[in-house]
Coordinates of C-alpha atoms in Angstrom, one line a residue:
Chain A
X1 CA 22.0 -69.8 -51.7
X2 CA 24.0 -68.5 -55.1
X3 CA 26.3 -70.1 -57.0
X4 CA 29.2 -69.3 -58.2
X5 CA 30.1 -69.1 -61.9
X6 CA 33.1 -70.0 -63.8
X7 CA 34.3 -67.4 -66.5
X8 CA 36.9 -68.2 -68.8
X9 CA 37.3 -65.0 -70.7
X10 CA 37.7 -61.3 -70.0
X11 CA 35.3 -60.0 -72.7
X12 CA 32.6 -62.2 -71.0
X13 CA 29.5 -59.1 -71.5
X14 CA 28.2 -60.4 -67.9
X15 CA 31.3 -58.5 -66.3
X16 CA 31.0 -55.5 -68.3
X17 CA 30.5 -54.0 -64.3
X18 CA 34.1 -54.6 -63.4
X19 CA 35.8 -52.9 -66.5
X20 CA 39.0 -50.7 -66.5
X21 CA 38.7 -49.6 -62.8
X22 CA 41.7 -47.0 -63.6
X23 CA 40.1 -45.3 -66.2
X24 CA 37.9 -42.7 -64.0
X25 CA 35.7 -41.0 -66.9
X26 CA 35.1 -44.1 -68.4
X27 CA 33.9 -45.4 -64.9
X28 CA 32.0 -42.5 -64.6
X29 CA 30.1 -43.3 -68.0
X30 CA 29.5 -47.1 -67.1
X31 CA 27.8 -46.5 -63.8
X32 CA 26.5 -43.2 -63.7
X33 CA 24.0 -43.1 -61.0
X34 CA 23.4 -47.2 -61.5
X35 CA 25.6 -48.7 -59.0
X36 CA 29.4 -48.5 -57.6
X37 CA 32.3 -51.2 -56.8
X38 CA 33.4 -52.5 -53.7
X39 CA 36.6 -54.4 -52.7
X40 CA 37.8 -55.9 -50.0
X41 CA 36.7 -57.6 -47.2
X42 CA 36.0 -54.8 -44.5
X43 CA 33.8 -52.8 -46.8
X44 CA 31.6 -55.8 -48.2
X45 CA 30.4 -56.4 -44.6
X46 CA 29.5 -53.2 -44.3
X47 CA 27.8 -53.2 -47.5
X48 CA 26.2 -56.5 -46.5
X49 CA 24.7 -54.2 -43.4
X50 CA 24.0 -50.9 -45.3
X51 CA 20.8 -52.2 -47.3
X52 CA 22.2 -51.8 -50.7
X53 CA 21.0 -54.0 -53.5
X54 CA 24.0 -56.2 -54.9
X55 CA 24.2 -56.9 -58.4
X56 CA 27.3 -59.1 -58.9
X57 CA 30.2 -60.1 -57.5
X58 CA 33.5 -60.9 -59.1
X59 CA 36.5 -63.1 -57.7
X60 CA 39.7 -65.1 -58.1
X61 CA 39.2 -68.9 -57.1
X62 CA 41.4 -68.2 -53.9
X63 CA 39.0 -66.3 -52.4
X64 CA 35.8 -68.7 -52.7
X65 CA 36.0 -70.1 -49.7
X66 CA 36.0 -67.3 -47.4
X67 CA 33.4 -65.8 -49.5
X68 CA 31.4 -68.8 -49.2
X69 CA 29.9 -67.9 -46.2
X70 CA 28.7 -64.5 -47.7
X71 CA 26.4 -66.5 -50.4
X72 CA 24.2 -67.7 -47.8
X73 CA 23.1 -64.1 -47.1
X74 CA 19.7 -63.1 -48.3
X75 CA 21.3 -59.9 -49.4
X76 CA 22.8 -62.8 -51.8
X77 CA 20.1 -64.5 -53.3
X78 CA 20.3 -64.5 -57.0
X79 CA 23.3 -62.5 -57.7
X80 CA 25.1 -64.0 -59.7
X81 CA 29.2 -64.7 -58.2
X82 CA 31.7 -64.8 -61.3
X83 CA 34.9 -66.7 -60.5
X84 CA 38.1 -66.0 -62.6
X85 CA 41.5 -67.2 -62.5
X86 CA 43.7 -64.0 -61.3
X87 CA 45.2 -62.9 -65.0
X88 CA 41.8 -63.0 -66.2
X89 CA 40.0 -60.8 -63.4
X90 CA 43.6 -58.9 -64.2
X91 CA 42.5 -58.1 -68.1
X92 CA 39.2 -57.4 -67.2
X93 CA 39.9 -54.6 -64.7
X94 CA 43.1 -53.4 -66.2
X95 CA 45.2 -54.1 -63.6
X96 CA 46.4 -57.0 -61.4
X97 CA 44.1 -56.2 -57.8
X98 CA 45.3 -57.5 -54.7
X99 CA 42.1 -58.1 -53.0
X100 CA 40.8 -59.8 -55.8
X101 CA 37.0 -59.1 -54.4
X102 CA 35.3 -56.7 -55.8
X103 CA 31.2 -56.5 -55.7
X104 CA 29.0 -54.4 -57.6
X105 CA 25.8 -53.0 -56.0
X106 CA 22.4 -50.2 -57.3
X107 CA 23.5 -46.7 -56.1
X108 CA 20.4 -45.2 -53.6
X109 CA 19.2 -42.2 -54.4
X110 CA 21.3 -39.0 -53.3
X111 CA 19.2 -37.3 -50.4
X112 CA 18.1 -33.1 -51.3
X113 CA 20.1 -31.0 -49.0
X114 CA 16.4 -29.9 -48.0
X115 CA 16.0 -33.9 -46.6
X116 CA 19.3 -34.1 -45.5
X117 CA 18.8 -30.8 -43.4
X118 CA 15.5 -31.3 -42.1
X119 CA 16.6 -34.8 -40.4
X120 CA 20.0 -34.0 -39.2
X121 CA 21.8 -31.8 -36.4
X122 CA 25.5 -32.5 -37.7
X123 CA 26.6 -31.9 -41.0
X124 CA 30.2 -31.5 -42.7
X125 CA 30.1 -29.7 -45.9
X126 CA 32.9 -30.8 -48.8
X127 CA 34.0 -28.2 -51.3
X128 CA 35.6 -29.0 -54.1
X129 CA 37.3 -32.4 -52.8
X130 CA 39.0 -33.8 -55.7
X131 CA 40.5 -36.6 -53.6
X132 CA 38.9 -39.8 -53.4
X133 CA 40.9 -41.2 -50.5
X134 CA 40.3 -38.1 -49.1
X135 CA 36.8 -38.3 -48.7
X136 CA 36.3 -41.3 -47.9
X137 CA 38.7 -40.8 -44.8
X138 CA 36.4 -38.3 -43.9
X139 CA 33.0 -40.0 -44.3
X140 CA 34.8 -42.8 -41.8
X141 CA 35.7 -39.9 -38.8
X142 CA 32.2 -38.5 -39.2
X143 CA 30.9 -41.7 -38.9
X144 CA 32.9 -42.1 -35.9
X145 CA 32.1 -38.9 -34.3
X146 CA 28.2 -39.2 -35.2
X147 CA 27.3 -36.4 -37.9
X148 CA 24.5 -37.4 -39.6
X149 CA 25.5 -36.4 -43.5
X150 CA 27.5 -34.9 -46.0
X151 CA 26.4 -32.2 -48.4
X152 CA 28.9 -32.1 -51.2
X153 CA 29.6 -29.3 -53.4
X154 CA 28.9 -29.9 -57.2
X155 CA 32.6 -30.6 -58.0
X156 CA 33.0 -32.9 -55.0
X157 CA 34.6 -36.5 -56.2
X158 CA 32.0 -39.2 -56.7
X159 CA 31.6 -40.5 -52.9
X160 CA 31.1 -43.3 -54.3
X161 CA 34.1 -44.0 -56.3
X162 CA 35.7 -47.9 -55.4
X163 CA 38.7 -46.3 -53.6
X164 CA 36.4 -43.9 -51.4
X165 CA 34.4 -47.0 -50.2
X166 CA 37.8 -48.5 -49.5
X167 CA 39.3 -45.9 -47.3
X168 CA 36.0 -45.3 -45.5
X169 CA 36.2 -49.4 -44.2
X170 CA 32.7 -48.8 -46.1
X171 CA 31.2 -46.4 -43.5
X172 CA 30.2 -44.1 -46.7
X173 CA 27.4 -46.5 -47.2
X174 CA 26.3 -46.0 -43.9
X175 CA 26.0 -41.8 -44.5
X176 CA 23.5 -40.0 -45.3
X177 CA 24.9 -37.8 -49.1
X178 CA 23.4 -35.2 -50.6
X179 CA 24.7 -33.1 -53.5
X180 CA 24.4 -29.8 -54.7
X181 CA 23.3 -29.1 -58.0
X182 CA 25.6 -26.7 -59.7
X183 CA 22.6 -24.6 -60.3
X184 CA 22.2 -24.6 -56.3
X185 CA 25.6 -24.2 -55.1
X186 CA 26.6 -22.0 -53.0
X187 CA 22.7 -21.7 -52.0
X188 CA 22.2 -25.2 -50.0
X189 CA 24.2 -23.0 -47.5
X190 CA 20.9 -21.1 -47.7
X191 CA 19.4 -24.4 -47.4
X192 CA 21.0 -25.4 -44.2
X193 CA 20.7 -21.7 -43.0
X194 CA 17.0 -21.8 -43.2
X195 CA 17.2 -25.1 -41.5
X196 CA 18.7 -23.5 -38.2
X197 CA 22.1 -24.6 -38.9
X198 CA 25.1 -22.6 -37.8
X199 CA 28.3 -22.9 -40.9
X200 CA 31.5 -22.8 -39.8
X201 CA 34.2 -22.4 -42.5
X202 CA 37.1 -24.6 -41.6
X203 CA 40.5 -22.0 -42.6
X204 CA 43.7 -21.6 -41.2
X205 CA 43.1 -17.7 -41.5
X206 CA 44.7 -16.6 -38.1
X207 CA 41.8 -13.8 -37.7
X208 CA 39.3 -16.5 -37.5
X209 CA 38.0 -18.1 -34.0
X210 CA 39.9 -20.9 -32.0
X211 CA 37.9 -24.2 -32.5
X212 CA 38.3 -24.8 -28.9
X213 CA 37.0 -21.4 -28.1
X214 CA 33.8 -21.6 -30.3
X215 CA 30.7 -22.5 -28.7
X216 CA 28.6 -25.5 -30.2
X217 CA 25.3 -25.0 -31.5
X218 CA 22.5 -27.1 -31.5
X219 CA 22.5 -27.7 -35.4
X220 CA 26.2 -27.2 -37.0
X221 CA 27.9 -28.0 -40.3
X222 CA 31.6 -27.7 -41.1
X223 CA 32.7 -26.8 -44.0
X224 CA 36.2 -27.9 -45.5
X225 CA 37.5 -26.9 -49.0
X226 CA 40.4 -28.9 -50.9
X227 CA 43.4 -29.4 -49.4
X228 CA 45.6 -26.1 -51.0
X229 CA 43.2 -23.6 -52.0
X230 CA 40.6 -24.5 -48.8
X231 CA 37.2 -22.7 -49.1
X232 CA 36.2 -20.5 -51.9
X233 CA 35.8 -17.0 -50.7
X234 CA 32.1 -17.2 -51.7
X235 CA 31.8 -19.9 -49.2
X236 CA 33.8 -18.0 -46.5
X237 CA 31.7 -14.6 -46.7
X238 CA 28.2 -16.8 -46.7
X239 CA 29.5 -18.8 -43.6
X240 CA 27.9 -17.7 -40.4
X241 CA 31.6 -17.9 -38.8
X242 CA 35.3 -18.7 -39.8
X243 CA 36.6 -21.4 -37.3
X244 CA 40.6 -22.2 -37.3
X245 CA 42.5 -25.4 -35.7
X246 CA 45.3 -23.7 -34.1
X247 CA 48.8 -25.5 -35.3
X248 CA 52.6 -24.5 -35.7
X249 CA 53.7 -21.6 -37.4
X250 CA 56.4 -23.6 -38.8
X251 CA 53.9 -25.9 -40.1
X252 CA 51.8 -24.7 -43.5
X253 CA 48.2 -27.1 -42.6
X254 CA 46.9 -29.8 -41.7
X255 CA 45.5 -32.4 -44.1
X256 CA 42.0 -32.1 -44.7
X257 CA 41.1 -35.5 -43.7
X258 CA 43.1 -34.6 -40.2
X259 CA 41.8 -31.3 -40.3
X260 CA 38.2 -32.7 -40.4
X261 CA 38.7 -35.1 -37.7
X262 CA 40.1 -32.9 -35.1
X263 CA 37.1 -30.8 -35.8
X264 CA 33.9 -33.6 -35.1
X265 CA 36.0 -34.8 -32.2
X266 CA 36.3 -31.5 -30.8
X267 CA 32.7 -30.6 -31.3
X268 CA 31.6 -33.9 -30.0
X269 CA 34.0 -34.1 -26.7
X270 CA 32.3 -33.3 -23.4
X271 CA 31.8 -30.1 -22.1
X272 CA 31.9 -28.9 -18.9
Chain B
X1 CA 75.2 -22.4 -59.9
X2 CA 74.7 -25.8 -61.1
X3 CA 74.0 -26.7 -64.4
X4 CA 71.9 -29.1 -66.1
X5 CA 73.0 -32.3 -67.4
X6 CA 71.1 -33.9 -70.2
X7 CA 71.1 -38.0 -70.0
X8 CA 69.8 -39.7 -72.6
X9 CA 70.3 -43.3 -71.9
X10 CA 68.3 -45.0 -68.4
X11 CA 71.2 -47.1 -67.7
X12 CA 73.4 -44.2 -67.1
X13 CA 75.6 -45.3 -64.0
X14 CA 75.2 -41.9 -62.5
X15 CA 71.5 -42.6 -61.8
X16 CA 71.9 -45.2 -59.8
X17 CA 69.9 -43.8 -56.8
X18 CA 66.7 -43.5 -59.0
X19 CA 66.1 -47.1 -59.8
X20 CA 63.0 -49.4 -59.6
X21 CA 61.5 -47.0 -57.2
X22 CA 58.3 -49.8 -56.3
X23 CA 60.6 -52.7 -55.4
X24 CA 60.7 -52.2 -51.4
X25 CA 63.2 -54.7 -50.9
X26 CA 65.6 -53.3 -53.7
X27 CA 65.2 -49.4 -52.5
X28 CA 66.4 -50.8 -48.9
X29 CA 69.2 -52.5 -50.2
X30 CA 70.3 -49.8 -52.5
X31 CA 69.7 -46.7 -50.1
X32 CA 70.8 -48.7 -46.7
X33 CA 71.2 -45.6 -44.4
X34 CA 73.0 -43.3 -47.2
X35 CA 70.5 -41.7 -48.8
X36 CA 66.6 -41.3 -49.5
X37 CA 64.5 -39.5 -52.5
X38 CA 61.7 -36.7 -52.1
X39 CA 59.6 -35.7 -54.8
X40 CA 57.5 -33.2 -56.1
X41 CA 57.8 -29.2 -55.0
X42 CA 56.6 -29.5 -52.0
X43 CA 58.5 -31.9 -49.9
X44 CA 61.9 -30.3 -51.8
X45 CA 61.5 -26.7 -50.7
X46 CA 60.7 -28.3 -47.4
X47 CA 63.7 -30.6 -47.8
X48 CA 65.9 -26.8 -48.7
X49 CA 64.9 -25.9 -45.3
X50 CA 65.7 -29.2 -43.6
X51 CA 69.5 -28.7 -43.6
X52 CA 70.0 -32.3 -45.3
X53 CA 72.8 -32.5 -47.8
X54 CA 71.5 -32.9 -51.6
X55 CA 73.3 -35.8 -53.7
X56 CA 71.4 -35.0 -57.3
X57 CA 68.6 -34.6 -58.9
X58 CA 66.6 -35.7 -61.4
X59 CA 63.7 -34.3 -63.3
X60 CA 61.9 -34.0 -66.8
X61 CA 62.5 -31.4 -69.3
X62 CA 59.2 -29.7 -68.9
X63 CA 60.1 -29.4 -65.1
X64 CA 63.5 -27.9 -65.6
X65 CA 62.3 -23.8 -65.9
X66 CA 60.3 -24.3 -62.4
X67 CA 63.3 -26.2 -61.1
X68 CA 65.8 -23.4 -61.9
X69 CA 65.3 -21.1 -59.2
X70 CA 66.3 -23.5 -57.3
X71 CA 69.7 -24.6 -58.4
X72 CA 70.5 -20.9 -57.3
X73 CA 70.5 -21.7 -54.0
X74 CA 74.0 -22.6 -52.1
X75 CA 72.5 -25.9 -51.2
X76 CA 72.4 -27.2 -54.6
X77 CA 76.2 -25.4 -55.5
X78 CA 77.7 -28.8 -57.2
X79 CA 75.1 -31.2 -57.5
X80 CA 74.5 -32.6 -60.3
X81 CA 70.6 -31.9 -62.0
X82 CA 70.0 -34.8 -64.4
X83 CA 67.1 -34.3 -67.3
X84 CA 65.8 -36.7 -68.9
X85 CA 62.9 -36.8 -71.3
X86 CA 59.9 -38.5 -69.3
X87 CA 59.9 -41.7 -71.2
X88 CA 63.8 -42.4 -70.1
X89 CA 63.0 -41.3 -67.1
X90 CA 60.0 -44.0 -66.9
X91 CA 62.5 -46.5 -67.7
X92 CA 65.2 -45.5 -64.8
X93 CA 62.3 -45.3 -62.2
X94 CA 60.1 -48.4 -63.3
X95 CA 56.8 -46.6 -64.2
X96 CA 55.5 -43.0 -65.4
X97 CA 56.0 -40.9 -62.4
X98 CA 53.6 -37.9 -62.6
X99 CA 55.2 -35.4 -60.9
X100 CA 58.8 -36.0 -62.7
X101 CA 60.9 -34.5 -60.0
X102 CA 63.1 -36.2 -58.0
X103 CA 65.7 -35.4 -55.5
X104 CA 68.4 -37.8 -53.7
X105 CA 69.8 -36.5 -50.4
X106 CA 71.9 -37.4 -47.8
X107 CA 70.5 -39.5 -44.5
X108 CA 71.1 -38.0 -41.4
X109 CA 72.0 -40.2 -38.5
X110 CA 69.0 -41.2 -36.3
X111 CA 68.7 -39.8 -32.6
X112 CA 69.5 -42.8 -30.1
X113 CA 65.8 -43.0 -27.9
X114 CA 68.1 -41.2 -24.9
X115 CA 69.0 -38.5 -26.7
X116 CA 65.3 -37.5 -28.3
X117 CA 63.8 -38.6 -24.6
X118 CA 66.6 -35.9 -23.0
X119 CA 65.9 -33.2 -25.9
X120 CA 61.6 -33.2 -25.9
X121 CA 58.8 -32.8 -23.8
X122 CA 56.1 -34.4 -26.0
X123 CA 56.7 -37.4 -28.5
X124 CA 55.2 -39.8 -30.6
X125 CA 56.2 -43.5 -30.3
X126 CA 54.8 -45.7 -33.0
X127 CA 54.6 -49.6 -32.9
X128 CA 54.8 -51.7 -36.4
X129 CA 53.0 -49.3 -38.6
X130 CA 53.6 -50.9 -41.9
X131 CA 51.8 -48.2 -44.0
X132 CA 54.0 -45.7 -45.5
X133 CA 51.2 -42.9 -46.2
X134 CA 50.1 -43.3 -42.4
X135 CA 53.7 -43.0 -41.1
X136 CA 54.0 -39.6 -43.1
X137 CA 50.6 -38.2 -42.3
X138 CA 51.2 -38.7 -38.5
X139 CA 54.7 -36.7 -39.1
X140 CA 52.6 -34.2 -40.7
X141 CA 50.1 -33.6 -37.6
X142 CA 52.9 -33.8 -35.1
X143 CA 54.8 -31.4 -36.6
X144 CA 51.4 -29.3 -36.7
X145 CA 51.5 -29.8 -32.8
X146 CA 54.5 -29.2 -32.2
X147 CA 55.1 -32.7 -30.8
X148 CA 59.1 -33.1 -30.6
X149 CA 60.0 -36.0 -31.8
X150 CA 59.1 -40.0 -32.5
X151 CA 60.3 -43.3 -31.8
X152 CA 59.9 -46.3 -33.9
X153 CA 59.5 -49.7 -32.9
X154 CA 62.1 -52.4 -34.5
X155 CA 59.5 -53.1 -37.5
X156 CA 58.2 -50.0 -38.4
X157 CA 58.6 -48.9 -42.4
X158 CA 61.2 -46.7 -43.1
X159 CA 60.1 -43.2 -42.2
X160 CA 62.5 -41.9 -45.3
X161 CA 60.5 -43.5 -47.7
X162 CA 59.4 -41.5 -50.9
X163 CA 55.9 -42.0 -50.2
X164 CA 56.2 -41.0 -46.8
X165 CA 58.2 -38.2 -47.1
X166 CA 55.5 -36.8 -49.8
X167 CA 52.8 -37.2 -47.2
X168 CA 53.9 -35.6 -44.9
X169 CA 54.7 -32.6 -46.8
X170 CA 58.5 -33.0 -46.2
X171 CA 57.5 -31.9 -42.4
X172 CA 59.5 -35.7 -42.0
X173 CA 62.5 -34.2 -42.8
X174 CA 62.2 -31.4 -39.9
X175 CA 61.2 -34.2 -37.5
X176 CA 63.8 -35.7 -34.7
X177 CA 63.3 -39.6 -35.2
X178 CA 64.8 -42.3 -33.0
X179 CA 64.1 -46.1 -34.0
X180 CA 64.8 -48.9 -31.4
X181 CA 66.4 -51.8 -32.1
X182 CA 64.9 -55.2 -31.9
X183 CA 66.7 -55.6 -28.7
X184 CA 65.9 -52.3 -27.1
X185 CA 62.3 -52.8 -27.8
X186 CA 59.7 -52.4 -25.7
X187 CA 62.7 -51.6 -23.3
X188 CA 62.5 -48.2 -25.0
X189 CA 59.8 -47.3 -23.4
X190 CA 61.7 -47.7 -19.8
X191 CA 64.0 -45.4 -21.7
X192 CA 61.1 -42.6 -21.6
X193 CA 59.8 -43.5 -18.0
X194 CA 63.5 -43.0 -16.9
X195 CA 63.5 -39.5 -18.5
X196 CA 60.1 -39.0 -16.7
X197 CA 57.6 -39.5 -20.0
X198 CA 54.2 -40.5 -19.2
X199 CA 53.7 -43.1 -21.6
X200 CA 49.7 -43.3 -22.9
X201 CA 48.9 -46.1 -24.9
X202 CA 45.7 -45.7 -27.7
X203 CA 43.2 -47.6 -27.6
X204 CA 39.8 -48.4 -28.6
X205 CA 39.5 -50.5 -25.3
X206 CA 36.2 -49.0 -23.5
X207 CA 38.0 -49.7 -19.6
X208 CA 40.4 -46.9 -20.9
X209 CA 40.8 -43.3 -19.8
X210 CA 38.6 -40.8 -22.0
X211 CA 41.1 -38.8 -23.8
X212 CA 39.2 -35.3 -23.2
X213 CA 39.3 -36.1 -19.3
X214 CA 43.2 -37.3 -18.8
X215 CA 45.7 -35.1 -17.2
X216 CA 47.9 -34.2 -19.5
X217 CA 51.8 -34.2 -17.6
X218 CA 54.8 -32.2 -18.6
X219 CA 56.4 -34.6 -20.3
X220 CA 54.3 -36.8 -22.9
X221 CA 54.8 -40.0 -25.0
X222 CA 51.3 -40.9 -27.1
X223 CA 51.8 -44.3 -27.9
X224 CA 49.7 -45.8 -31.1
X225 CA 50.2 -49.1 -32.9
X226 CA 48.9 -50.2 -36.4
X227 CA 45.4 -50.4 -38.1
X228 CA 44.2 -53.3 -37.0
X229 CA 46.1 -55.1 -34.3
X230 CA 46.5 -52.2 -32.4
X231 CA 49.8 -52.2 -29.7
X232 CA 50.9 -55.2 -28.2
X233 CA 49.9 -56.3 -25.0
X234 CA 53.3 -56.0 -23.7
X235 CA 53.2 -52.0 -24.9
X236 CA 49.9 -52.0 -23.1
X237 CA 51.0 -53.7 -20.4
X238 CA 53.8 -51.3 -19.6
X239 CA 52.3 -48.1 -20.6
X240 CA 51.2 -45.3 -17.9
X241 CA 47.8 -45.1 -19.0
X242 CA 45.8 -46.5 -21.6
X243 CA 44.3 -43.7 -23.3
X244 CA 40.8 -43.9 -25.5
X245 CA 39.0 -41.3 -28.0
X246 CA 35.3 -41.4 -27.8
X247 CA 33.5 -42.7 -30.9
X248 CA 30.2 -44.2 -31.8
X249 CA 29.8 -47.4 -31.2
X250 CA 28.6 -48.3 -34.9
X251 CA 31.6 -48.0 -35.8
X252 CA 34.9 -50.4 -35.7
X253 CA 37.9 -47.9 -35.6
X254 CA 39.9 -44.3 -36.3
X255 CA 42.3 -44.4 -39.0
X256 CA 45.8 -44.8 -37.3
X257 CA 46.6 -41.1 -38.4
X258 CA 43.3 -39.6 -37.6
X259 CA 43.3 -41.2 -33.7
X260 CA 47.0 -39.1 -33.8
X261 CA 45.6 -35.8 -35.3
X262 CA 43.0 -35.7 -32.1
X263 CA 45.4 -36.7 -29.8
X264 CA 47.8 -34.0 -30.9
X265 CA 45.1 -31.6 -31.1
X266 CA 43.5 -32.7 -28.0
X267 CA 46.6 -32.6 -25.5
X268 CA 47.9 -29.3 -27.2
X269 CA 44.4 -27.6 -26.9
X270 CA 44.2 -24.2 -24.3
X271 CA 43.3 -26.1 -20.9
X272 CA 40.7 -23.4 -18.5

């Protein structure tokens, strides 16, 4: 079993994880494709469960005890637990944090869109999300709705970022991720083509088919573009069809994260 | 045409609605059921549309050139636009708002539960959601639906918030909203039986009716409660149906607005 560590001062070099969680390029430099942060307590259970390798944990004294029961975890063993009175966990990440729990863990390898094709039937495609919360709703409906991965486009948000694994209740670390290279985007729709998959483009274009209308293939993706500008046009003449959610006229769209939902439960309800 | 009135000092009386816009308890208190604030372009062109009365406005300079079309419309004829240079503005509002535009208008009265029940067909009744963002996000979809109108329990958030009304587009301010009071709650829902609603209550409960196979009646309440506890057992107790959406079983929940989206989608969906 670990044991927990007192630290006194914010400049402490063991914490160096947890620094300035608000600045995103600078997060971006410290972890690159090393490890990410999780908070809270929903998402480290489902970290606990999703075979990731921790490498600290930071906390405020309050929260010992109901971590306690974490630490005799085997996933636990050795890593070290920092304990820090609330203003100093405060000047360490920049900000004061509620939930006061954050744990850092070793980023897995992405999976190729090749892999990621070759073992999967359901996919959703993300171009060009620039919203953390965003995806990370997202990656928790797939979940939900069983599709097997994610291929993000080379501009996608990290799906990794802290507030991603928040909003997903931690269900990102349970998905399958691959990313395209900007070098192969848009051709992992190739990728996935040559796989047997049939792409929808999600778009509220009103020439394009009813999603209750559309037959379900065998192997599908869906693809959603930001909310605002939606797919790139590139993306919209390589997809093998244009699927629309039909709403109100009076309404302008749907939020991607809705508009991603309604989608896997629709292709996932029974059919008679 | 209104003109532009420079203010240079964040004290200024007649900014009074724009204050400490993160303390809850204080924006309560100081709006009561007078007034609320929308920001950014969005939710204000939607707020043109919405018929609500303006009170003033207050923006940035480097907002004012994209503001000005605007102030040509008759809805702005007399109110006062307010600019004041970002940092002032920083001051009046308690932080750096990014999007620097902010408009104060007029509440309108709420719709008695009678009223809405007498005047709709399909409606959203939500029990103690507490979160702001999920409030606005399920005004969003229901708008998308064309659902009619929603009732809130006693404790649910304020559905004028700021934060809300930016989520949901400004579709909020184009949405008929009724809140019971703490003694015509759950009673509210007799309210709706009397006007022959079927009442369906969410839930992840696996005894419940599969969402894809319930009849879907003429006149329709969806019923959801917040993330986490869910609706009471007296709501489920006195609901019609209990109502579930389908998910895998490795996973815990929908996000509150996400189980609304499908419902939306799947009760409004073309029926062979």
């Amino acid at each position: 079993m670990s044991e927990t560590i007192l630290v006194g001062e914010a400049d402490d070099a063991r914490l160096s994880d947890f620094r300035r969680l608000n600045d995103q390029a600078a997060r971006r430099k410290l972890e690159g494709d090393e490890f990410f942060l999780s908070e809270g307590w929903v998402s480290i259970g489902r970290l606990l469960d999703s075979g990731h390798v921790f490498r600290s944990v930071l906390l405020s004294p309050s929260r010992v005890n109901r971590f306690r029961p974490f630490m005799e975890r085997p996933e636990l063993a050795g890593v070290p637990v920092y304990v820090a009175e609330r203003d100093v966990m405060g000047d360490i990440v920049g900000f004061d944090l509620p939930r006061a729990v954050l744990v850092s863990a070793v980023r897995k390898p992405l999976w190729s869109v090749d892999q990621l094709a070759a073992a999967s039937n359901r996919l959703i495609v993300l171009e060009a999300l620039n919203d953390d919360e965003n995806v990370g709703a997202i990656a928790r409906a797939a979940r939900a709705f069983d599709i097997d991965g994610m291929v993000l486009s080379p501009t996608c948000t990290d799906p990794y970022h802290r507030r991603t694994v928040r909003v997903s209740m931690g269900e990102i670390l349970h998905m399958r991720v691959a990313r395209a290279t900007s070098d192969g985007w848009p051709g992992a729709l190739d990728t996935l083509h040559s796989h047997e998959f049939e792409t929808w483009a999600m778009t509220p274009d009103p020439k394009a088919e009813e999603l209750w209308c559309a037959e379900v293939p065998d192997r599908l993706a869906i693809m959603l573009g930001a909310e605002g500008p939606g797919l790139t046009r590139t993306v919209l003449d390589i997809a093998c069809r244009r699927v629309r959610i039909p709403i109100s006229g009076a309404v302008d769209s749907l939020n991607v994260g809705h508009a991603a939902a309604i989608a896997f439960a629709a292709v996932s309800r029974p059919r008679q």
